[in-house]
Amino acid sequence: MSNEALELAMEMGKVFNDLNEEAAHKYIGAEFVDHEAPPGTPGGPLGYLGTARWVHSAFAGATWEHLDSFSEGDRAILRLRFTGKHVGNFLGFEASQRDVDVEQTHIYRIENGLVVEHWGYRQDLLMLAQMGAITLQPPTAPAA
């Protein structure tokens, strides 16, 4: 199933990049669970599409660029570059009008030809720094 899993995971770009509702219903199972969504986010195709719409409302030009991927069994892993301009509330931080550019890793589990689970790992700390919401300080070397 590895090739099928990778192909389906790649199709998820139609949902997140293009906000394609037809693709959401075609590729995402009704029992889909997004383990990275905020509490109370509904599951299934429309829940995942809702998350994508929310991200697009916070970041103009939100785009996920494929960098690398592999699959094994019923899982596919994608390494992506996320870019966009922070134009709306994101995690409680109002629009900064700053560009963001971070890498993300997404894991999808496939069952019966549909995506049924998602885990995401993002560089949110770096993104918040790029938005100007926080300041990152490099570590200082201990005194000798």
Short mmCIF file of N, CA, C and O in Angstrom, two decimals:
data_model
loop_
_atom_site.label_atom_id
_atom_site.label_comp_id
_atom_site.label_asym_id
_atom_site.label_seq_id
_atom_site.Cartn_x
_atom_site.Cartn_y
_atom_site.Cartn_z
N MET A 1 0.81 -1.20 0.00
CA MET A 1 0.00 0.00 0.00
C MET A 1 0.85 1.26 0.00
O MET A 1 0.34 2.34 -0.18
N SER A 2 2.15 1.19 0.15
CA SER A 2 3.00 2.37 0.28
C SER A 2 2.80 3.39 -0.83
O SER A 2 2.68 4.58 -0.56
N ASN A 3 2.77 2.95 -2.09
CA ASN A 3 2.59 3.89 -3.19
C ASN A 3 1.23 4.56 -3.11
O ASN A 3 1.12 5.77 -3.34
N GLU A 4 0.19 3.79 -2.78
CA GLU A 4 -1.15 4.37 -2.65
C GLU A 4 -1.17 5.40 -1.53
O GLU A 4 -1.75 6.48 -1.68
N ALA A 5 -0.54 5.09 -0.41
CA ALA A 5 -0.51 6.02 0.72
C ALA A 5 0.16 7.33 0.31
O ALA A 5 -0.35 8.42 0.62
N LEU A 6 1.28 7.25 -0.38
CA LEU A 6 1.99 8.45 -0.80
C LEU A 6 1.17 9.25 -1.80
O LEU A 6 1.07 10.48 -1.70
N GLU A 7 0.56 8.58 -2.75
CA GLU A 7 -0.28 9.28 -3.73
C GLU A 7 -1.42 10.02 -3.05
O GLU A 7 -1.71 11.17 -3.38
N LEU A 8 -2.10 9.36 -2.10
CA LEU A 8 -3.21 10.01 -1.40
C LEU A 8 -2.72 11.19 -0.57
O LEU A 8 -3.36 12.25 -0.54
N ALA A 9 -1.59 11.03 0.12
CA ALA A 9 -1.05 12.14 0.91
C ALA A 9 -0.73 13.33 0.02
O ALA A 9 -0.99 14.48 0.40
N MET A 10 -0.19 13.09 -1.14
CA MET A 10 0.13 14.18 -2.07
C MET A 10 -1.14 14.90 -2.53
O MET A 10 -1.13 16.11 -2.77
N GLU A 11 -2.24 14.17 -2.64
CA GLU A 11 -3.50 14.78 -3.07
C GLU A 11 -4.05 15.73 -2.01
O GLU A 11 -4.89 16.59 -2.32
N MET A 12 -3.59 15.61 -0.76
CA MET A 12 -4.07 16.49 0.30
C MET A 12 -3.71 17.95 0.01
O MET A 12 -4.34 18.86 0.54
N GLY A 13 -2.72 18.17 -0.85
CA GLY A 13 -2.39 19.53 -1.26
C GLY A 13 -3.55 20.23 -1.94
O GLY A 13 -3.69 21.45 -1.87
N LYS A 14 -4.40 19.45 -2.59
CA LYS A 14 -5.59 20.05 -3.23
C LYS A 14 -6.53 20.62 -2.18
O LYS A 14 -7.25 21.57 -2.44
N VAL A 15 -6.53 20.00 -1.01
CA VAL A 15 -7.38 20.50 0.07
C VAL A 15 -6.73 21.74 0.68
O VAL A 15 -7.36 22.79 0.78
N PHE A 16 -5.47 21.64 1.10
CA PHE A 16 -4.83 22.74 1.81
C PHE A 16 -4.41 23.88 0.88
O PHE A 16 -4.65 25.04 1.20
N ASN A 17 -3.80 23.60 -0.24
CA ASN A 17 -3.36 24.68 -1.13
C ASN A 17 -4.52 25.31 -1.88
O ASN A 17 -4.57 26.53 -2.05
N ASP A 18 -5.43 24.48 -2.37
CA ASP A 18 -6.49 24.95 -3.27
C ASP A 18 -7.85 25.12 -2.60
O ASP A 18 -8.78 25.60 -3.24
N LEU A 19 -7.98 24.68 -1.35
CA LEU A 19 -9.27 24.71 -0.65
C LEU A 19 -10.36 24.02 -1.46
O LEU A 19 -11.50 24.48 -1.53
N ASN A 20 -10.01 22.89 -2.04
CA ASN A 20 -10.89 22.16 -2.94
C ASN A 20 -11.80 21.21 -2.15
O ASN A 20 -11.35 20.18 -1.65
N GLU A 21 -13.08 21.58 -2.03
CA GLU A 21 -14.03 20.79 -1.24
C GLU A 21 -14.27 19.43 -1.87
O GLU A 21 -14.41 18.42 -1.17
N GLU A 22 -14.31 19.36 -3.19
CA GLU A 22 -14.49 18.08 -3.87
C GLU A 22 -13.35 17.12 -3.53
O GLU A 22 -13.57 15.94 -3.26
N ALA A 23 -12.13 17.63 -3.52
CA ALA A 23 -10.97 16.80 -3.17
C ALA A 23 -11.06 16.34 -1.71
O ALA A 23 -10.73 15.20 -1.41
N ALA A 24 -11.54 17.21 -0.83
CA ALA A 24 -11.68 16.82 0.58
C ALA A 24 -12.60 15.61 0.69
O ALA A 24 -12.29 14.65 1.39
N HIS A 25 -13.72 15.65 0.01
CA HIS A 25 -14.68 14.52 0.07
C HIS A 25 -14.13 13.28 -0.64
O HIS A 25 -14.44 12.16 -0.24
N LYS A 26 -13.32 13.48 -1.66
CA LYS A 26 -12.79 12.36 -2.43
C LYS A 26 -11.67 11.62 -1.71
O LYS A 26 -11.58 10.39 -1.79
N TYR A 27 -10.84 12.34 -0.96
CA TYR A 27 -9.63 11.74 -0.39
C TYR A 27 -9.66 11.54 1.13
O TYR A 27 -8.83 10.82 1.66
N ILE A 28 -10.62 12.16 1.82
CA ILE A 28 -10.64 12.11 3.28
C ILE A 28 -11.85 11.32 3.76
O ILE A 28 -12.98 11.59 3.36
N GLY A 29 -11.60 10.35 4.64
CA GLY A 29 -12.66 9.52 5.18
C GLY A 29 -13.55 10.26 6.16
O GLY A 29 -13.13 11.22 6.82
N ALA A 30 -14.79 9.82 6.27
CA ALA A 30 -15.75 10.43 7.19
C ALA A 30 -15.26 10.36 8.63
O ALA A 30 -15.57 11.23 9.45
N GLU A 31 -14.48 9.33 8.97
CA GLU A 31 -13.99 9.15 10.34
C GLU A 31 -12.63 9.82 10.57
O GLU A 31 -11.99 9.61 11.60
N PHE A 32 -12.19 10.63 9.62
CA PHE A 32 -10.89 11.30 9.69
C PHE A 32 -10.71 12.05 11.00
O PHE A 32 -11.61 12.75 11.46
N VAL A 33 -9.51 11.91 11.59
CA VAL A 33 -9.13 12.62 12.82
C VAL A 33 -7.85 13.39 12.54
O VAL A 33 -6.85 12.82 12.08
N ASP A 34 -7.87 14.69 12.83
CA ASP A 34 -6.69 15.53 12.72
C ASP A 34 -6.16 15.74 14.14
O ASP A 34 -6.72 16.52 14.91
N HIS A 35 -5.10 15.05 14.48
CA HIS A 35 -4.56 15.09 15.84
C HIS A 35 -3.93 16.44 16.20
O HIS A 35 -3.62 16.67 17.36
N GLU A 36 -3.73 17.31 15.22
CA GLU A 36 -3.11 18.61 15.48
C GLU A 36 -4.13 19.74 15.48
O GLU A 36 -3.76 20.88 15.74
N ALA A 37 -5.38 19.46 15.21
CA ALA A 37 -6.40 20.51 15.17
C ALA A 37 -6.74 20.97 16.58
O ALA A 37 -6.62 20.21 17.54
N PRO A 38 -7.16 22.22 16.72
CA PRO A 38 -7.57 22.72 18.03
C PRO A 38 -8.73 21.90 18.59
O PRO A 38 -9.54 21.35 17.82
N PRO A 39 -8.85 21.82 19.92
CA PRO A 39 -9.97 21.08 20.52
C PRO A 39 -11.30 21.59 19.98
O PRO A 39 -11.48 22.79 19.78
N GLY A 40 -12.20 20.67 19.73
CA GLY A 40 -13.52 21.03 19.24
C GLY A 40 -13.63 21.09 17.72
O GLY A 40 -14.72 21.26 17.18
N THR A 41 -12.49 20.95 17.02
CA THR A 41 -12.53 20.96 15.56
C THR A 41 -13.20 19.68 15.09
O THR A 41 -12.81 18.59 15.52
N PRO A 42 -14.20 19.79 14.23
CA PRO A 42 -14.85 18.56 13.76
C PRO A 42 -13.90 17.71 12.91
O PRO A 42 -12.95 18.23 12.33
N GLY A 43 -14.17 16.43 12.87
CA GLY A 43 -13.39 15.53 12.03
C GLY A 43 -13.95 15.48 10.62
O GLY A 43 -14.73 16.33 10.22
N GLY A 44 -13.55 14.46 9.89
CA GLY A 44 -14.06 14.26 8.53
C GLY A 44 -13.53 15.28 7.54
O GLY A 44 -12.73 16.16 7.89
N PRO A 45 -13.97 15.16 6.30
CA PRO A 45 -13.47 16.04 5.24
C PRO A 45 -13.71 17.52 5.50
O PRO A 45 -12.84 18.35 5.27
N LEU A 46 -14.89 17.87 6.00
CA LEU A 46 -15.20 19.29 6.19
C LEU A 46 -14.44 19.88 7.38
O LEU A 46 -14.12 21.07 7.38
N GLY A 47 -14.10 19.06 8.36
CA GLY A 47 -13.27 19.54 9.46
C GLY A 47 -11.88 19.91 8.99
O GLY A 47 -11.35 20.97 9.35
N TYR A 48 -11.29 19.05 8.16
CA TYR A 48 -9.95 19.32 7.64
C TYR A 48 -9.96 20.53 6.69
O TYR A 48 -9.09 21.39 6.74
N LEU A 49 -11.00 20.60 5.88
CA LEU A 49 -11.15 21.75 4.98
C LEU A 49 -11.34 23.03 5.79
O LEU A 49 -10.79 24.08 5.43
N GLY A 50 -12.08 22.96 6.90
CA GLY A 50 -12.26 24.13 7.76
C GLY A 50 -10.95 24.61 8.34
O GLY A 50 -10.70 25.82 8.43
N THR A 51 -10.09 23.68 8.74
CA THR A 51 -8.77 24.05 9.25
C THR A 51 -7.97 24.75 8.15
O THR A 51 -7.33 25.77 8.38
N ALA A 52 -8.03 24.21 6.94
CA ALA A 52 -7.32 24.82 5.81
C ALA A 52 -7.85 26.24 5.55
O ALA A 52 -7.06 27.17 5.32
N ARG A 53 -9.15 26.41 5.60
CA ARG A 53 -9.73 27.75 5.37
C ARG A 53 -9.28 28.72 6.46
O ARG A 53 -9.00 29.89 6.17
N TRP A 54 -9.22 28.24 7.71
CA TRP A 54 -8.77 29.09 8.81
C TRP A 54 -7.33 29.54 8.58
O TRP A 54 -7.00 30.72 8.75
N VAL A 55 -6.44 28.62 8.18
CA VAL A 55 -5.05 28.98 7.93
C VAL A 55 -4.97 30.00 6.79
O VAL A 55 -4.23 30.99 6.88
N HIS A 56 -5.76 29.79 5.74
CA HIS A 56 -5.76 30.75 4.62
C HIS A 56 -6.27 32.12 5.06
O HIS A 56 -5.83 33.14 4.51
N SER A 57 -7.19 32.17 6.03
CA SER A 57 -7.70 33.46 6.50
C SER A 57 -6.63 34.20 7.31
O SER A 57 -6.64 35.42 7.39
N ALA A 58 -5.71 33.47 7.92
CA ALA A 58 -4.65 34.08 8.71
C ALA A 58 -3.41 34.41 7.88
O ALA A 58 -2.63 35.28 8.25
N PHE A 59 -3.23 33.68 6.76
CA PHE A 59 -2.03 33.86 5.93
C PHE A 59 -2.42 34.00 4.46
O PHE A 59 -2.81 33.02 3.82
N ALA A 60 -2.29 35.21 3.93
CA ALA A 60 -2.55 35.42 2.50
C ALA A 60 -1.50 34.66 1.70
O ALA A 60 -0.32 34.62 2.06
N GLY A 61 -1.94 34.04 0.63
CA GLY A 61 -1.02 33.31 -0.24
C GLY A 61 -0.49 32.05 0.41
O GLY A 61 0.58 31.55 0.00
N ALA A 62 -1.18 31.52 1.42
CA ALA A 62 -0.73 30.30 2.11
C ALA A 62 -0.47 29.20 1.10
O ALA A 62 -1.33 28.87 0.29
N THR A 63 0.75 28.67 1.14
CA THR A 63 1.15 27.63 0.20
C THR A 63 2.03 26.61 0.90
O THR A 63 2.89 26.97 1.70
N TRP A 64 1.78 25.34 0.58
CA TRP A 64 2.59 24.25 1.08
C TRP A 64 3.33 23.67 -0.12
O TRP A 64 2.71 23.11 -1.02
N GLU A 65 4.64 23.80 -0.13
CA GLU A 65 5.49 23.31 -1.22
C GLU A 65 6.12 21.98 -0.81
O GLU A 65 6.74 21.88 0.24
N HIS A 66 5.98 20.98 -1.66
CA HIS A 66 6.53 19.65 -1.40
C HIS A 66 8.06 19.70 -1.47
O HIS A 66 8.64 20.16 -2.44
N LEU A 67 8.72 19.22 -0.41
CA LEU A 67 10.17 19.15 -0.38
C LEU A 67 10.68 17.72 -0.44
O LEU A 67 11.69 17.44 -1.07
N ASP A 68 9.96 16.82 0.25
CA ASP A 68 10.43 15.46 0.36
C ASP A 68 9.27 14.60 0.86
O ASP A 68 8.35 15.12 1.50
N SER A 69 9.31 13.31 0.57
CA SER A 69 8.25 12.43 1.04
C SER A 69 8.69 10.98 0.95
O SER A 69 9.60 10.63 0.21
N PHE A 70 8.03 10.16 1.76
CA PHE A 70 8.21 8.72 1.66
C PHE A 70 7.02 8.05 2.32
O PHE A 70 6.22 8.70 2.99
N SER A 71 6.88 6.77 2.09
CA SER A 71 5.77 6.04 2.68
C SER A 71 6.21 4.63 3.06
O SER A 71 7.17 4.10 2.52
N GLU A 72 5.48 4.07 3.99
CA GLU A 72 5.69 2.69 4.39
C GLU A 72 4.36 2.18 4.92
O GLU A 72 3.74 2.82 5.78
N GLY A 73 3.93 1.07 4.39
CA GLY A 73 2.66 0.49 4.82
C GLY A 73 1.52 1.45 4.59
O GLY A 73 1.35 1.97 3.49
N ASP A 74 0.76 1.72 5.65
CA ASP A 74 -0.42 2.58 5.52
C ASP A 74 -0.13 4.04 5.87
O ASP A 74 -1.05 4.83 6.04
N ARG A 75 1.14 4.43 5.94
CA ARG A 75 1.50 5.80 6.33
C ARG A 75 2.35 6.48 5.25
O ARG A 75 3.18 5.85 4.62
N ALA A 76 2.11 7.77 5.11
CA ALA A 76 2.92 8.59 4.22
C ALA A 76 3.37 9.82 4.98
O ALA A 76 2.60 10.39 5.77
N ILE A 77 4.61 10.21 4.77
CA ILE A 77 5.20 11.36 5.45
C ILE A 77 5.62 12.37 4.39
O ILE A 77 6.32 12.03 3.43
N LEU A 78 5.17 13.61 4.57
CA LEU A 78 5.53 14.69 3.66
C LEU A 78 6.29 15.75 4.43
O LEU A 78 5.89 16.16 5.53
N ARG A 79 7.40 16.22 3.86
CA ARG A 79 8.13 17.37 4.39
C ARG A 79 7.82 18.51 3.44
O ARG A 79 8.03 18.40 2.23
N LEU A 80 7.28 19.60 3.99
CA LEU A 80 6.78 20.70 3.18
C LEU A 80 7.37 22.03 3.64
O LEU A 80 7.80 22.16 4.79
N ARG A 81 7.34 23.02 2.77
CA ARG A 81 7.68 24.39 3.14
C ARG A 81 6.38 25.18 3.10
O ARG A 81 5.68 25.20 2.09
N PHE A 82 6.04 25.79 4.24
CA PHE A 82 4.86 26.64 4.32
C PHE A 82 5.28 28.09 4.21
O PHE A 82 6.18 28.54 4.92
N THR A 83 4.63 28.83 3.32
CA THR A 83 4.88 30.26 3.17
C THR A 83 3.55 31.00 3.11
O THR A 83 2.53 30.45 2.70
N GLY A 84 3.57 32.25 3.51
CA GLY A 84 2.38 33.10 3.44
C GLY A 84 2.66 34.42 4.13
O GLY A 84 3.73 34.62 4.73
N LYS A 85 1.70 35.32 4.03
CA LYS A 85 1.80 36.63 4.69
C LYS A 85 0.78 36.67 5.81
O LYS A 85 -0.41 36.44 5.58
N HIS A 86 1.22 36.96 7.03
CA HIS A 86 0.36 36.95 8.21
C HIS A 86 -0.60 38.15 8.16
O HIS A 86 -0.23 39.27 8.49
N VAL A 87 -1.86 37.88 7.78
CA VAL A 87 -2.85 38.94 7.59
C VAL A 87 -4.06 38.83 8.51
O VAL A 87 -4.96 39.67 8.46
N GLY A 88 -4.12 37.80 9.34
CA GLY A 88 -5.26 37.61 10.23
C GLY A 88 -4.83 36.95 11.53
O GLY A 88 -3.68 36.51 11.67
N ASN A 89 -5.75 36.88 12.48
CA ASN A 89 -5.44 36.30 13.78
C ASN A 89 -4.96 34.87 13.64
O ASN A 89 -5.59 34.05 12.99
N PHE A 90 -3.82 34.59 14.25
CA PHE A 90 -3.27 33.23 14.26
C PHE A 90 -2.78 32.94 15.67
O PHE A 90 -1.89 33.64 16.18
N LEU A 91 -3.38 31.95 16.30
CA LEU A 91 -3.02 31.54 17.66
C LEU A 91 -3.07 32.71 18.64
O LEU A 91 -2.27 32.80 19.56
N GLY A 92 -4.01 33.62 18.40
CA GLY A 92 -4.19 34.76 19.30
C GLY A 92 -3.35 35.97 18.96
O GLY A 92 -3.42 36.99 19.64
N PHE A 93 -2.56 35.90 17.89
CA PHE A 93 -1.72 37.02 17.48
C PHE A 93 -2.33 37.69 16.26
O PHE A 93 -2.57 37.04 15.23
N GLU A 94 -2.60 38.99 16.39
CA GLU A 94 -3.21 39.74 15.30
C GLU A 94 -2.23 39.91 14.14
O GLU A 94 -1.03 39.76 14.29
N ALA A 95 -2.77 40.25 12.99
CA ALA A 95 -2.00 40.37 11.75
C ALA A 95 -0.79 41.27 11.92
O ALA A 95 -0.89 42.36 12.46
N SER A 96 0.35 40.77 11.44
CA SER A 96 1.59 41.55 11.49
C SER A 96 2.00 42.04 10.11
O SER A 96 2.92 42.85 10.00
N GLN A 97 1.36 41.50 9.07
CA GLN A 97 1.71 41.80 7.67
C GLN A 97 3.11 41.33 7.32
O GLN A 97 3.69 41.76 6.33
N ARG A 98 3.66 40.41 8.09
CA ARG A 98 4.99 39.87 7.83
C ARG A 98 4.89 38.54 7.09
O ARG A 98 3.94 37.78 7.27
N ASP A 99 5.90 38.26 6.29
CA ASP A 99 5.99 36.98 5.59
C ASP A 99 6.54 35.91 6.53
O ASP A 99 7.38 36.20 7.38
N VAL A 100 6.04 34.69 6.35
CA VAL A 100 6.56 33.55 7.09
C VAL A 100 7.04 32.50 6.10
O VAL A 100 6.51 32.39 4.98
N ASP A 101 8.03 31.73 6.52
CA ASP A 101 8.62 30.68 5.68
C ASP A 101 9.21 29.64 6.62
O ASP A 101 10.27 29.87 7.22
N VAL A 102 8.49 28.54 6.81
CA VAL A 102 8.91 27.49 7.74
C VAL A 102 8.68 26.12 7.12
O VAL A 102 7.88 25.97 6.21
N GLU A 103 9.39 25.13 7.66
CA GLU A 103 9.17 23.75 7.22
C GLU A 103 8.18 23.06 8.15
O GLU A 103 8.08 23.41 9.34
N GLN A 104 7.47 22.10 7.59
CA GLN A 104 6.51 21.30 8.34
C GLN A 104 6.65 19.85 7.91
O GLN A 104 7.05 19.57 6.79
N THR A 105 6.27 18.95 8.81
CA THR A 105 6.21 17.53 8.49
C THR A 105 4.79 17.06 8.78
O THR A 105 4.23 17.36 9.84
N HIS A 106 4.21 16.35 7.83
CA HIS A 106 2.84 15.84 7.97
C HIS A 106 2.84 14.33 7.74
O HIS A 106 3.46 13.85 6.79
N ILE A 107 2.16 13.64 8.63
CA ILE A 107 2.02 12.18 8.54
C ILE A 107 0.55 11.87 8.32
O ILE A 107 -0.31 12.37 9.06
N TYR A 108 0.27 11.06 7.32
CA TYR A 108 -1.10 10.66 7.01
C TYR A 108 -1.20 9.14 7.08
O TYR A 108 -0.33 8.42 6.60
N ARG A 109 -2.31 8.67 7.67
CA ARG A 109 -2.59 7.23 7.69
C ARG A 109 -3.75 6.97 6.75
O ARG A 109 -4.76 7.67 6.77
N ILE A 110 -3.59 5.93 5.92
CA ILE A 110 -4.56 5.58 4.90
C ILE A 110 -5.27 4.28 5.29
O ILE A 110 -4.62 3.34 5.77
N GLU A 111 -6.57 4.25 5.07
CA GLU A 111 -7.35 3.04 5.32
C GLU A 111 -8.46 2.97 4.27
O GLU A 111 -9.18 3.96 4.06
N ASN A 112 -8.58 1.83 3.63
CA ASN A 112 -9.62 1.63 2.60
C ASN A 112 -9.61 2.73 1.54
O ASN A 112 -10.66 3.21 1.12
N GLY A 113 -8.42 3.15 1.14
CA GLY A 113 -8.29 4.12 0.05
C GLY A 113 -8.59 5.56 0.43
O GLY A 113 -8.73 6.41 -0.44
N LEU A 114 -8.68 5.86 1.74
CA LEU A 114 -8.95 7.23 2.19
C LEU A 114 -7.99 7.62 3.30
O LEU A 114 -7.52 6.77 4.06
N VAL A 115 -7.73 8.90 3.42
CA VAL A 115 -6.93 9.42 4.53
C VAL A 115 -7.83 9.45 5.76
O VAL A 115 -8.91 10.03 5.73
N VAL A 116 -7.37 8.80 6.85
CA VAL A 116 -8.21 8.72 8.05
C VAL A 116 -7.57 9.36 9.29
O VAL A 116 -8.25 9.57 10.28
N GLU A 117 -6.26 9.64 9.24
CA GLU A 117 -5.61 10.31 10.35
C GLU A 117 -4.51 11.22 9.85
O GLU A 117 -3.89 10.95 8.82
N HIS A 118 -4.26 12.28 10.63
CA HIS A 118 -3.20 13.24 10.31
C HIS A 118 -2.51 13.68 11.59
O HIS A 118 -3.15 13.94 12.60
N TRP A 119 -1.17 13.73 11.52
CA TRP A 119 -0.35 14.32 12.57
C TRP A 119 0.53 15.35 11.88
O TRP A 119 1.08 15.08 10.81
N GLY A 120 0.68 16.51 12.46
CA GLY A 120 1.51 17.55 11.87
C GLY A 120 2.54 18.06 12.87
O GLY A 120 2.25 18.18 14.06
N TYR A 121 3.73 18.34 12.37
CA TYR A 121 4.81 18.88 13.18
C TYR A 121 5.33 20.11 12.46
O TYR A 121 5.83 20.03 11.35
N ARG A 122 5.15 21.26 13.14
CA ARG A 122 5.44 22.52 12.49
C ARG A 122 6.49 23.29 13.29
O ARG A 122 6.65 23.07 14.49
N GLN A 123 7.12 24.24 12.65
CA GLN A 123 8.08 25.12 13.32
C GLN A 123 7.34 26.37 13.81
O GLN A 123 7.63 27.49 13.41
N ASP A 124 6.37 26.17 14.71
CA ASP A 124 5.54 27.29 15.16
C ASP A 124 6.36 28.34 15.91
O ASP A 124 6.08 29.53 15.78
N LEU A 125 7.36 27.94 16.68
CA LEU A 125 8.18 28.91 17.40
C LEU A 125 8.89 29.85 16.41
O LEU A 125 8.88 31.07 16.58
N LEU A 126 9.46 29.27 15.36
CA LEU A 126 10.12 30.08 14.34
C LEU A 126 9.11 30.96 13.62
O LEU A 126 9.38 32.13 13.34
N MET A 127 7.93 30.42 13.34
CA MET A 127 6.91 31.20 12.64
C MET A 127 6.45 32.37 13.51
O MET A 127 6.31 33.50 13.01
N LEU A 128 6.25 32.15 14.81
CA LEU A 128 5.87 33.24 15.70
C LEU A 128 6.95 34.32 15.74
O LEU A 128 6.65 35.52 15.78
N ALA A 129 8.21 33.92 15.70
CA ALA A 129 9.31 34.89 15.64
C ALA A 129 9.26 35.67 14.33
O ALA A 129 9.44 36.90 14.32
N GLN A 130 9.00 35.00 13.22
CA GLN A 130 8.92 35.68 11.93
C GLN A 130 7.74 36.65 11.89
O GLN A 130 7.81 37.68 11.22
N MET A 131 6.67 36.33 12.63
CA MET A 131 5.50 37.20 12.71
C MET A 131 5.75 38.40 13.62
O MET A 131 4.96 39.33 13.65
N GLY A 132 6.83 38.36 14.41
CA GLY A 132 7.13 39.42 15.35
C GLY A 132 6.40 39.25 16.67
O GLY A 132 6.40 40.15 17.52
N ALA A 133 5.77 38.11 16.88
CA ALA A 133 5.00 37.86 18.11
C ALA A 133 5.91 37.55 19.29
O ALA A 133 5.54 37.81 20.44
N ILE A 134 7.07 36.98 19.02
CA ILE A 134 8.05 36.66 20.07
C ILE A 134 9.43 37.01 19.55
O ILE A 134 9.63 37.17 18.34
N THR A 135 10.38 37.09 20.46
CA THR A 135 11.77 37.31 20.09
C THR A 135 12.57 36.10 20.54
O THR A 135 12.47 35.68 21.70
N LEU A 136 13.33 35.56 19.63
CA LEU A 136 14.21 34.44 19.96
C LEU A 136 15.61 34.97 20.21
O LEU A 136 16.12 35.77 19.42
N GLN A 137 16.20 34.55 21.30
CA GLN A 137 17.56 34.95 21.64
C GLN A 137 18.47 33.75 21.46
O GLN A 137 18.16 32.68 21.97
N PRO A 138 19.59 33.94 20.78
CA PRO A 138 20.53 32.82 20.67
C PRO A 138 21.09 32.49 22.05
O PRO A 138 21.22 33.39 22.89
N PRO A 139 21.42 31.24 22.29
CA PRO A 139 21.99 30.90 23.59
C PRO A 139 23.36 31.55 23.77
O PRO A 139 24.08 31.76 22.80
N THR A 140 23.67 31.88 24.98
CA THR A 140 24.99 32.46 25.25
C THR A 140 25.88 31.37 25.83
O THR A 140 25.42 30.48 26.56
N ALA A 141 27.12 31.42 25.46
CA ALA A 141 28.09 30.43 25.95
C ALA A 141 28.35 30.71 27.42
O ALA A 141 28.45 31.87 27.84
N PRO A 142 28.48 29.67 28.22
CA PRO A 142 28.79 29.88 29.64
C PRO A 142 30.18 30.52 29.78
O PRO A 142 31.07 30.28 28.97
N ALA A 143 30.30 31.31 30.80
CA ALA A 143 31.60 31.97 31.05
C ALA A 143 32.64 30.92 31.37
O ALA A 143 32.37 29.95 32.08
N ALA A 144 33.82 31.13 30.86
CA ALA A 144 34.91 30.16 31.09
C ALA A 144 35.60 30.42 32.39
O ALA A 144 35.60 31.40 32.99
#
